[in-house]
Amino acid sequence: MSKKIEVCLTPALIDLYDIEESIVVVIDILRATSSITYGIDNGAEAIIPVANVEDCLAYADKGFLLAAERNGEVVAGYDFGNSPFSYTKEKIGGKTVVLTTTNGTKALHLAQKRAYQVVIGSFLNLDSLCDYLKAQNKNVLLLCAGWKDQFNLEDTLFAGAVVENLRKSFEHYDDSSVAAEDLYALAKADLRKYLHKSSHSHRLAQLNIEEDVVFCLQLNICKTIPVLEGEKLVRLKP
Amino acid sequence: MSKKIEVCLTPALIDLYDIEESIVVVIDILRATSSITYGIDNGAEAIIPVANVEDCLAYADKGFLLAAERNGEVVAGYDFGNSPFSYTKEKIGGKTVVLTTTNGTKALHLAQKRAYQVVIGSFLNLDSLCDYLKAQNKNVLLLCAGWKDQFNLEDTLFAGAVVENLRKSFEHYDDSSVAAEDLYALAKADLRKYLHKSSHSHRLAQLNIEEDVVFCLQLNICKTIPVLEGEKLVRLKP
């Protein structure tokens, strides 16, 4: 079978794609899918993505860790925020974490409605993810979570990194795959420097999360692929 | 006033933008906005964009020229198709043309609902368009018509060309402007060669319109800026 890879630049465009027989890779580099990858890799039992702080509250008193931020600050009474540095073995090993992430949760839920499978991508697990996708006999849609339904650079760059890796194993490039791959080729020598041009990055700079950004742009420090099962993201069994 | 320039990558995303006080540039390089630019520049009195052949029929018997294609062929009984070579002085000087263009018409009508003004952009009138935009005290949204609501390369490249030209006169780049400008920088030395990578271009190659594509990628052979007035595109008065 000739397998197809496509890039959906924002969740607002997902209805344009046939994904019933596809693996959808959800991408929200700063910071949801990076923190999820790191957390599952560090032994979290599960991570439950929710869209907002109110949804997170519904999970209080269940023994879960609650992660919620507003304007870059941990919400009072919550265990931690969205920084990947909170997702270490010591903090989340064996635990279930409820993570508040607007763009990432929206993308995950939209994909889950129709896709064959929904997995999580980030620079942290790039090669493991690509090896997995190559080994499956399925089409792939790379779904950028974007920012409030808008295109963003960091998610597109990661999609481009995947396209670059998979180009020999997949066919039928769409225009957005071509663009993503070319942008990644421009940026990959210094992803952080490239992202300084980004509006989202400027916004993030104001939130004082520079260390998180640098962390999220590391390649292949994790081998785990989180997969969505029901409402929970868990480790994909090899 | 600090003026803002943004790029909307497909008409499906236009609701994300505040355009009430903006000039919206509609971009459908292959071939609608190129043919419209060339036609108005060559003295067409007006061009009326419609979405499909049936809508075009409603204008029969009004003395207008009717342009309609299906699968790259002129529809039987119509005067000509969408090739810019049909929009010469001899053929359309002083005439009103009804032009069938699915993606372009959709983008025009969506923009017209809310925008301060809607104008037409193509490589053929790049510099004139940019000079006009610089001289106005308005924000600018570059609206790519795309292909069936999907991202396409040729419209994005033109948006990038405008961003490159206007970068010193406008502020607040969004991520899609950054991406469009960088893709144009990669492509501009040989736009035709770059577009060979594009799925849309492959589709167009099958339609045997290579001469049209080459024509539509010429820079600055026209000085006219078509503007939407009611249902008609006419020459913007200096």
Short mmCIF file of C-alpha atoms in Angstrom, two decimals:
data_model
loop_
_atom_site.label_atom_id
_atom_site.label_comp_id
_atom_site.label_asym_id
_atom_site.label_seq_id
_atom_site.Cartn_x
_atom_site.Cartn_y
_atom_site.Cartn_z
CA MET A 1 0.00 0.00 0.00
CA SER A 2 1.16 3.50 -0.77
CA LYS A 3 0.87 5.49 2.45
CA LYS A 4 -0.03 9.15 2.51
CA ILE A 5 1.27 11.84 4.84
CA GLU A 6 -0.49 15.19 5.22
CA VAL A 7 -0.12 18.23 7.47
CA CYS A 8 -3.18 19.97 8.93
CA LEU A 9 -1.94 23.42 9.91
CA THR A 10 -4.64 24.17 12.49
CA PRO A 11 -7.47 22.23 14.17
CA ALA A 12 -9.93 24.52 12.32
CA LEU A 13 -9.09 22.67 9.10
CA ILE A 14 -9.38 19.08 10.32
CA ASP A 15 -12.75 18.47 8.69
CA LEU A 16 -11.00 18.69 5.32
CA TYR A 17 -9.16 15.44 5.98
CA ASP A 18 -10.27 11.81 5.82
CA ILE A 19 -8.76 10.38 8.98
CA GLU A 20 -10.95 7.35 9.67
CA GLU A 21 -8.08 5.05 8.65
CA SER A 22 -5.25 7.38 9.69
CA ILE A 23 -2.96 7.77 12.63
CA VAL A 24 -3.25 11.37 13.77
CA VAL A 25 -0.21 12.90 15.46
CA VAL A 26 -1.22 15.80 17.70
CA ILE A 27 1.44 18.50 17.96
CA ASP A 28 1.47 21.28 20.55
CA ILE A 29 5.18 21.88 21.03
CA LEU A 30 4.94 24.80 23.48
CA ARG A 31 4.28 23.09 25.78
CA ALA A 32 1.50 20.49 26.03
CA THR A 33 2.72 17.64 23.85
CA SER A 34 6.31 18.13 25.02
CA SER A 35 5.29 17.91 28.68
CA ILE A 36 3.05 14.91 27.92
CA THR A 37 5.86 13.07 26.13
CA TYR A 38 8.29 13.82 28.94
CA GLY A 39 5.78 12.86 31.62
CA ILE A 40 4.79 9.53 30.10
CA ASP A 41 8.45 8.78 29.39
CA ASN A 42 9.18 9.45 33.06
CA GLY A 43 6.64 6.88 34.18
CA ALA A 44 3.40 8.81 34.67
CA GLU A 45 0.62 6.22 34.62
CA ALA A 46 -1.59 8.49 32.55
CA ILE A 47 -2.10 12.13 31.60
CA ILE A 48 -5.63 13.43 31.15
CA PRO A 49 -5.80 16.54 28.97
CA VAL A 50 -8.58 19.01 29.76
CA ALA A 51 -9.42 22.29 28.08
CA ASN A 52 -9.58 24.67 31.03
CA VAL A 53 -9.11 25.13 34.76
CA GLU A 54 -12.79 24.48 35.46
CA ASP A 55 -12.62 21.07 33.73
CA CYS A 56 -9.51 20.32 35.75
CA LEU A 57 -11.45 20.95 39.00
CA ALA A 58 -13.79 18.06 38.20
CA TYR A 59 -10.84 15.74 38.87
CA ALA A 60 -10.05 17.10 42.34
CA ASP A 61 -10.24 14.60 45.23
CA LYS A 62 -9.53 11.61 42.97
CA GLY A 63 -5.90 11.34 43.97
CA PHE A 64 -4.70 12.85 40.69
CA LEU A 65 -2.09 15.57 40.33
CA LEU A 66 -3.65 18.70 38.93
CA ALA A 67 -1.71 20.93 36.53
CA ALA A 68 -3.15 24.32 35.67
CA GLU A 69 -1.80 27.69 34.67
CA ARG A 70 -3.26 31.08 34.00
CA ASN A 71 -1.03 33.66 32.35
CA GLY A 72 2.04 31.56 32.99
CA GLU A 73 1.46 31.18 36.75
CA VAL A 74 0.41 28.00 38.57
CA VAL A 75 -3.20 28.41 39.67
CA ALA A 76 -3.52 28.65 43.47
CA GLY A 77 -4.22 25.25 45.01
CA TYR A 78 -2.95 23.25 42.03
CA ASP A 79 0.07 20.95 42.13
CA PHE A 80 1.97 22.48 39.25
CA GLY A 81 1.72 24.17 35.87
CA ASN A 82 2.55 23.17 32.31
CA SER A 83 6.33 23.35 32.46
CA PRO A 84 7.98 20.12 31.35
CA PHE A 85 10.28 20.51 34.38
CA SER A 86 7.29 19.50 36.52
CA TYR A 87 7.05 16.16 34.72
CA THR A 88 10.07 14.45 36.26
CA LYS A 89 10.22 10.88 37.60
CA GLU A 90 10.22 12.17 41.18
CA LYS A 91 7.09 14.23 40.71
CA ILE A 92 4.92 12.13 38.43
CA GLY A 93 6.25 8.54 38.46
CA GLY A 94 3.27 6.17 38.82
CA LYS A 95 0.81 9.10 39.08
CA THR A 96 -2.04 10.30 36.91
CA VAL A 97 -1.84 13.96 35.96
CA VAL A 98 -4.71 16.16 34.81
CA LEU A 99 -3.23 18.74 32.45
CA THR A 100 -4.94 21.94 31.37
CA THR A 101 -4.13 22.81 27.76
CA THR A 102 -6.55 24.72 25.57
CA ASN A 103 -5.12 24.20 22.10
CA GLY A 104 -3.81 20.69 22.69
CA THR A 105 -7.03 19.38 24.20
CA LYS A 106 -9.10 20.79 21.38
CA ALA A 107 -6.89 19.10 18.80
CA LEU A 108 -6.92 15.80 20.67
CA HIS A 109 -10.69 15.70 20.99
CA LEU A 110 -11.29 16.65 17.35
CA ALA A 111 -8.92 13.94 16.20
CA GLN A 112 -10.33 11.31 18.53
CA LYS A 113 -13.83 11.65 17.08
CA ARG A 114 -12.79 10.12 13.77
CA ALA A 115 -9.22 8.88 13.69
CA TYR A 116 -8.01 5.29 13.71
CA GLN A 117 -5.50 6.24 16.40
CA VAL A 118 -4.29 9.43 18.09
CA VAL A 119 -0.68 9.72 19.25
CA ILE A 120 1.44 12.53 20.66
CA GLY A 121 4.40 14.10 18.90
CA SER A 122 7.13 16.42 20.12
CA PHE A 123 10.77 17.06 19.32
CA LEU A 124 11.53 15.00 22.44
CA ASN A 125 10.29 11.77 20.82
CA LEU A 126 10.77 12.57 17.12
CA ASP A 127 12.73 9.50 16.03
CA SER A 128 10.70 6.99 18.06
CA LEU A 129 7.51 8.47 16.66
CA CYS A 130 8.79 8.33 13.08
CA ASP A 131 9.97 4.73 13.46
CA TYR A 132 6.52 3.80 14.72
CA LEU A 133 4.74 5.57 11.87
CA LYS A 134 6.97 3.91 9.28
CA ALA A 135 6.16 0.49 10.69
CA GLN A 136 2.37 0.90 10.49
CA ASN A 137 0.36 0.35 7.36
CA LYS A 138 -1.67 3.53 7.85
CA ASN A 139 -1.88 7.03 6.46
CA VAL A 140 -0.63 9.79 8.76
CA LEU A 141 -2.08 13.21 9.50
CA LEU A 142 0.15 15.60 11.39
CA LEU A 143 -2.24 17.86 13.29
CA CYS A 144 -0.79 21.16 14.50
CA ALA A 145 -2.65 22.43 17.56
CA GLY A 146 -1.74 25.99 16.64
CA TRP A 147 -2.75 28.97 18.72
CA LYS A 148 -6.49 29.65 19.01
CA ASP A 149 -7.05 27.99 15.62
CA GLN A 150 -4.30 30.06 14.01
CA PHE A 151 -1.21 28.71 12.30
CA ASN A 152 1.90 28.68 14.45
CA LEU A 153 5.53 28.17 13.56
CA GLU A 154 6.72 25.76 16.23
CA ASP A 155 4.06 23.13 15.56
CA THR A 156 4.58 23.47 11.80
CA LEU A 157 8.35 23.09 12.20
CA PHE A 158 7.85 19.84 14.06
CA ALA A 159 5.47 18.61 11.36
CA GLY A 160 8.22 19.45 8.88
CA ALA A 161 10.74 17.42 10.88
CA VAL A 162 8.43 14.40 10.67
CA VAL A 163 7.86 14.88 6.93
CA GLU A 164 11.63 15.07 6.39
CA ASN A 165 12.08 11.81 8.28
CA LEU A 166 9.21 10.00 6.54
CA ARG A 167 9.58 11.34 3.01
CA LYS A 168 10.98 8.09 1.62
CA SER A 169 8.30 5.93 3.23
CA PHE A 170 5.23 7.98 2.28
CA GLU A 171 3.75 9.47 -0.88
CA HIS A 172 1.39 12.16 -2.10
CA TYR A 173 2.75 15.22 -0.42
CA ASP A 174 0.22 17.98 0.01
CA ASP A 175 1.26 21.64 -0.19
CA SER A 176 1.29 22.08 3.58
CA SER A 177 3.72 19.15 3.94
CA VAL A 178 6.02 20.75 1.38
CA ALA A 179 5.87 24.09 3.21
CA ALA A 180 6.42 22.52 6.63
CA GLU A 181 9.42 20.52 5.43
CA ASP A 182 10.99 23.56 3.77
CA LEU A 183 10.47 25.72 6.86
CA TYR A 184 12.06 23.03 9.02
CA ALA A 185 15.04 22.87 6.67
CA LEU A 186 15.47 26.63 7.15
CA ALA A 187 15.12 26.44 10.91
CA LYS A 188 16.69 23.21 12.03
CA ALA A 189 20.25 24.43 12.48
CA ASP A 190 18.98 26.63 15.33
CA LEU A 191 15.32 26.15 16.13
CA ARG A 192 15.38 28.60 19.03
CA LYS A 193 16.85 31.36 16.95
CA TYR A 194 14.34 30.76 14.20
CA LEU A 195 11.43 30.89 16.63
CA HIS A 196 12.47 34.30 17.85
CA LYS A 197 10.73 35.51 14.71
CA SER A 198 7.46 34.01 15.87
CA SER A 199 4.61 35.97 17.39
CA HIS A 200 3.76 33.06 19.64
CA SER A 201 7.34 32.98 20.82
CA HIS A 202 7.21 36.69 21.60
CA ARG A 203 4.08 36.01 23.60
CA LEU A 204 5.84 33.18 25.39
CA ALA A 205 8.86 35.34 26.07
CA GLN A 206 6.56 37.64 27.97
CA LEU A 207 5.50 34.66 30.09
CA ASN A 208 9.12 34.09 31.11
CA ILE A 209 9.32 30.47 30.04
CA GLU A 210 12.53 30.64 28.03
CA GLU A 211 13.93 27.58 29.82
CA ASP A 212 10.81 25.62 28.90
CA VAL A 213 11.13 26.64 25.24
CA VAL A 214 14.75 25.51 25.09
CA PHE A 215 13.78 22.24 26.78
CA CYS A 216 10.93 21.58 24.34
CA LEU A 217 13.22 22.00 21.33
CA GLN A 218 15.56 19.16 22.33
CA LEU A 219 15.57 16.22 19.93
CA ASN A 220 15.09 12.61 20.97
CA ILE A 221 15.60 12.66 24.72
CA CYS A 222 12.54 10.35 25.07
CA LYS A 223 11.65 7.02 23.49
CA THR A 224 8.00 6.87 24.55
CA ILE A 225 5.00 7.54 22.32
CA PRO A 226 1.91 8.61 24.27
CA VAL A 227 -1.34 7.32 22.77
CA LEU A 228 -4.89 8.41 23.52
CA GLU A 229 -7.07 5.68 25.08
CA GLY A 230 -10.48 7.02 26.06
CA GLU A 231 -9.80 10.23 27.95
CA LYS A 232 -6.29 9.22 28.98
CA LEU A 233 -2.92 9.50 27.35
CA VAL A 234 -0.85 6.44 28.18
CA ARG A 235 2.35 4.81 26.99
CA LEU A 236 1.98 3.04 23.63
CA LYS A 237 2.88 -0.61 24.17
CA PRO A 238 5.66 -1.76 21.86
CA MET B 1 -0.64 54.74 13.50
CA SER B 2 1.19 51.46 13.53
CA LYS B 3 -0.26 49.35 10.73
CA LYS B 4 -0.61 45.58 10.97
CA ILE B 5 -0.15 43.02 8.21
CA GLU B 6 -1.41 39.45 8.56
CA VAL B 7 -1.72 36.42 6.30
CA CYS B 8 -4.84 34.24 6.32
CA LEU B 9 -3.73 30.95 4.77
CA THR B 10 -7.18 29.76 3.68
CA PRO B 11 -10.70 31.25 3.55
CA ALA B 12 -11.71 28.71 6.23
CA LEU B 13 -9.74 30.77 8.78
CA ILE B 14 -11.05 34.24 7.93
CA ASP B 15 -13.35 34.43 10.96
CA LEU B 16 -10.23 34.57 13.15
CA TYR B 17 -9.36 38.02 11.82
CA ASP B 18 -10.75 41.46 12.59
CA ILE B 19 -11.05 42.98 9.15
CA GLU B 20 -13.70 45.67 9.64
CA GLU B 21 -11.01 48.36 9.30
CA SER B 22 -8.69 46.40 7.01
CA ILE B 23 -7.96 46.24 3.33
CA VAL B 24 -8.25 42.58 2.34
CA VAL B 25 -6.14 41.43 -0.61
CA VAL B 26 -7.67 38.35 -2.23
CA ILE B 27 -5.09 36.03 -3.76
CA ASP B 28 -5.86 33.20 -6.18
CA ILE B 29 -2.75 33.09 -8.30
CA LEU B 30 -3.67 30.10 -10.49
CA ARG B 31 -5.56 31.64 -12.16
CA ALA B 32 -8.44 33.82 -11.04
CA THR B 33 -6.76 36.87 -9.55
CA SER B 34 -4.07 36.83 -12.24
CA SER B 35 -6.66 36.80 -15.03
CA ILE B 36 -8.69 39.48 -13.24
CA THR B 37 -5.66 41.74 -12.86
CA TYR B 38 -4.69 41.26 -16.48
CA GLY B 39 -8.25 41.79 -17.71
CA ILE B 40 -8.87 44.99 -15.78
CA ASP B 41 -5.42 46.25 -16.79
CA ASN B 42 -6.36 45.57 -20.40
CA GLY B 43 -9.46 47.73 -20.15
CA ALA B 44 -12.27 45.39 -19.19
CA GLU B 45 -15.03 47.58 -17.80
CA ALA B 46 -15.75 45.09 -15.02
CA ILE B 47 -15.27 41.46 -14.07
CA ILE B 48 -18.00 39.70 -12.11
CA PRO B 49 -16.74 36.66 -10.20
CA VAL B 50 -19.21 33.82 -9.71
CA ALA B 51 -18.74 30.50 -7.96
CA ASN B 52 -19.89 28.03 -10.61
CA VAL B 53 -21.11 27.54 -14.15
CA GLU B 54 -24.77 27.66 -13.07
CA ASP B 55 -24.30 31.10 -11.50
CA CYS B 56 -22.59 32.21 -14.69
CA LEU B 57 -25.68 31.22 -16.72
CA ALA B 58 -27.77 33.80 -14.84
CA TYR B 59 -25.78 36.48 -16.68
CA ALA B 60 -26.49 35.13 -20.17
CA ASP B 61 -28.29 37.50 -22.57
CA LYS B 62 -27.04 40.62 -20.78
CA GLY B 63 -24.33 41.33 -23.31
CA PHE B 64 -21.59 40.12 -21.00
CA LEU B 65 -18.78 37.79 -21.97
CA LEU B 66 -19.09 34.51 -20.10
CA ALA B 67 -16.00 32.63 -18.93
CA ALA B 68 -16.41 29.10 -17.62
CA GLU B 69 -14.29 25.98 -17.48
CA ARG B 70 -14.83 22.44 -16.33
CA ASN B 71 -11.78 20.22 -16.00
CA GLY B 72 -9.65 22.69 -17.89
CA GLU B 73 -11.94 22.90 -20.95
CA VAL B 74 -14.10 25.85 -21.97
CA VAL B 75 -17.73 24.94 -21.31
CA ALA B 76 -19.69 24.55 -24.57
CA GLY B 77 -21.47 27.78 -25.51
CA TYR B 78 -19.28 30.02 -23.36
CA ASP B 79 -16.97 32.69 -24.73
CA PHE B 80 -13.78 31.52 -23.07
CA GLY B 81 -12.23 29.91 -20.01
CA ASN B 82 -10.02 31.13 -17.19
CA SER B 83 -6.74 31.44 -19.04
CA PRO B 84 -5.21 34.90 -18.70
CA PHE B 85 -4.53 34.74 -22.45
CA SER B 86 -8.26 35.27 -22.96
CA TYR B 87 -8.10 38.60 -21.13
CA THR B 88 -6.37 40.63 -23.81
CA LYS B 89 -7.31 44.15 -24.95
CA GLU B 90 -8.76 42.76 -28.18
CA LYS B 91 -11.04 40.33 -26.43
CA ILE B 92 -12.21 42.19 -23.34
CA GLY B 93 -11.51 45.93 -23.84
CA GLY B 94 -14.62 47.85 -22.73
CA LYS B 95 -16.49 44.64 -21.94
CA THR B 96 -17.88 43.12 -18.76
CA VAL B 97 -16.78 39.53 -18.13
CA VAL B 98 -18.49 37.01 -15.86
CA LEU B 99 -15.75 34.72 -14.54
CA THR B 100 -16.34 31.36 -12.89
CA THR B 101 -13.87 30.72 -10.09
CA THR B 102 -14.75 28.56 -7.11
CA ASN B 103 -11.98 29.36 -4.64
CA GLY B 104 -11.57 32.99 -5.64
CA THR B 105 -15.27 33.82 -5.48
CA LYS B 106 -15.61 32.22 -2.06
CA ALA B 107 -12.71 34.27 -0.73
CA LEU B 108 -14.03 37.49 -2.28
CA HIS B 109 -17.51 37.08 -0.84
CA LEU B 110 -16.26 36.16 2.64
CA ALA B 111 -14.00 39.20 2.68
CA GLN B 112 -16.66 41.54 1.32
CA LYS B 113 -19.03 40.79 4.21
CA ARG B 114 -16.81 42.55 6.73
CA ALA B 115 -13.80 44.26 5.21
CA TYR B 116 -13.23 47.97 4.77
CA GLN B 117 -12.12 47.30 1.20
CA VAL B 118 -11.40 44.24 -0.97
CA VAL B 119 -8.72 44.40 -3.65
CA ILE B 120 -7.12 41.85 -5.97
CA GLY B 121 -3.50 40.75 -5.79
CA SER B 122 -1.34 38.79 -8.21
CA PHE B 123 2.30 38.67 -9.17
CA LEU B 124 1.28 40.70 -12.22
CA ASN B 125 0.48 43.80 -10.11
CA LEU B 126 2.71 43.18 -7.06
CA ASP B 127 4.52 46.51 -6.87
CA SER B 128 1.48 48.66 -7.66
CA LEU B 129 -0.50 46.83 -5.03
CA CYS B 130 2.24 47.25 -2.42
CA ASP B 131 2.63 50.95 -3.19
CA TYR B 132 -1.10 51.37 -2.70
CA LEU B 133 -1.14 49.47 0.60
CA LYS B 134 1.79 51.49 1.92
CA ALA B 135 -0.03 54.74 1.16
CA GLN B 136 -3.22 53.81 3.03
CA ASN B 137 -3.66 54.21 6.77
CA LYS B 138 -5.23 50.75 7.15
CA ASN B 139 -4.32 47.30 8.36
CA VAL B 140 -3.88 44.67 5.66
CA LEU B 141 -5.05 41.07 5.54
CA LEU B 142 -3.62 38.93 2.76
CA LEU B 143 -6.29 36.31 2.08
CA CYS B 144 -5.12 33.21 0.25
CA ALA B 145 -7.99 31.60 -1.68
CA GLY B 146 -6.27 28.21 -1.39
CA TRP B 147 -7.73 25.07 -2.88
CA LYS B 148 -11.05 23.87 -1.45
CA ASP B 149 -10.23 25.54 1.87
CA GLN B 150 -6.78 23.93 1.99
CA PHE B 151 -3.48 25.73 2.16
CA ASN B 152 -1.70 26.11 -1.18
CA LEU B 153 1.82 27.13 -2.03
CA GLU B 154 1.32 29.60 -4.87
CA ASP B 155 -1.06 31.86 -2.96
CA THR B 156 1.15 31.71 0.13
CA LEU B 157 4.24 32.60 -1.93
CA PHE B 158 2.52 35.69 -3.25
CA ALA B 159 1.48 36.67 0.29
CA GLY B 160 5.15 36.29 1.21
CA ALA B 161 6.18 38.57 -1.65
CA VAL B 162 3.84 41.27 -0.32
CA VAL B 163 5.10 40.83 3.25
CA GLU B 164 8.69 41.16 2.02
CA ASN B 165 7.79 44.39 0.23
CA LEU B 166 5.81 45.85 3.15
CA ARG B 167 7.94 44.70 6.09
CA LYS B 168 9.36 48.14 6.80
CA SER B 169 5.98 49.87 6.65
CA PHE B 170 3.98 47.46 8.81
CA GLU B 171 4.32 45.87 12.25
CA HIS B 172 3.14 42.94 14.33
CA TYR B 173 4.01 40.03 12.10
CA ASP B 174 1.95 36.94 12.79
CA ASP B 175 3.45 33.46 12.37
CA SER B 176 1.82 32.92 8.99
CA SER B 177 3.40 36.14 7.65
CA VAL B 178 6.80 34.93 8.83
CA ALA B 179 6.29 31.56 7.17
CA ALA B 180 5.00 33.08 3.92
CA GLU B 181 7.92 35.49 3.69
CA ASP B 182 10.47 32.76 4.34
CA LEU B 183 8.90 30.44 1.76
CA TYR B 184 8.94 33.26 -0.79
CA ALA B 185 12.61 33.89 -0.06
CA LEU B 186 13.29 30.21 -0.80
CA ALA B 187 11.22 30.24 -3.97
CA LYS B 188 11.68 33.62 -5.58
CA ALA B 189 14.76 32.87 -7.64
CA ASP B 190 12.66 30.43 -9.68
CA LEU B 191 8.99 30.39 -8.71
CA ARG B 192 8.05 27.88 -11.40
CA LYS B 193 10.67 25.40 -10.29
CA TYR B 194 9.63 25.75 -6.69
CA LEU B 195 5.98 25.15 -7.52
CA HIS B 196 6.81 21.87 -9.20
CA LYS B 197 6.88 20.54 -5.65
CA SER B 198 3.27 21.56 -5.14
CA SER B 199 0.34 19.15 -5.27
CA HIS B 200 -1.83 21.87 -6.79
CA SER B 201 0.76 22.39 -9.47
CA HIS B 202 0.76 18.67 -10.26
CA ARG B 203 -2.98 18.89 -10.57
CA LEU B 204 -2.63 21.87 -12.85
CA ALA B 205 0.01 20.09 -14.91
CA GLN B 206 -2.59 17.46 -15.66
CA LEU B 207 -4.87 20.21 -16.95
CA ASN B 208 -2.22 21.24 -19.48
CA ILE B 209 -2.05 24.88 -18.49
CA GLU B 210 1.71 25.19 -18.17
CA GLU B 211 1.72 28.36 -20.30
CA ASP B 212 -0.87 29.91 -17.99
CA VAL B 213 1.21 29.05 -14.92
CA VAL B 214 4.32 30.67 -16.38
CA PHE B 215 2.26 33.72 -17.33
CA CYS B 216 0.77 34.06 -13.84
CA LEU B 217 4.21 34.03 -12.23
CA GLN B 218 5.43 37.14 -14.09
CA LEU B 219 6.14 40.13 -11.88
CA ASN B 220 4.76 43.60 -12.46
CA ILE B 221 3.51 43.50 -16.03
CA CYS B 222 0.37 45.38 -14.88
CA LYS B 223 -0.15 48.60 -12.95
CA THR B 224 -3.85 48.23 -12.21
CA ILE B 225 -5.40 47.24 -8.89
CA PRO B 226 -8.85 45.70 -9.26
CA VAL B 227 -11.22 46.59 -6.40
CA LEU B 228 -14.56 45.01 -5.50
CA GLU B 229 -17.53 47.37 -5.80
CA GLY B 230 -20.78 45.55 -5.16
CA GLU B 231 -20.64 42.40 -7.25
CA LYS B 232 -18.16 43.85 -9.74
CA LEU B 233 -14.41 44.07 -9.84
CA VAL B 234 -13.36 47.36 -11.41
CA ARG B 235 -10.23 49.45 -11.76
CA LEU B 236 -9.27 51.25 -8.54
CA LYS B 237 -9.20 54.96 -9.28
CA PRO B 238 -5.83 56.55 -8.47
#
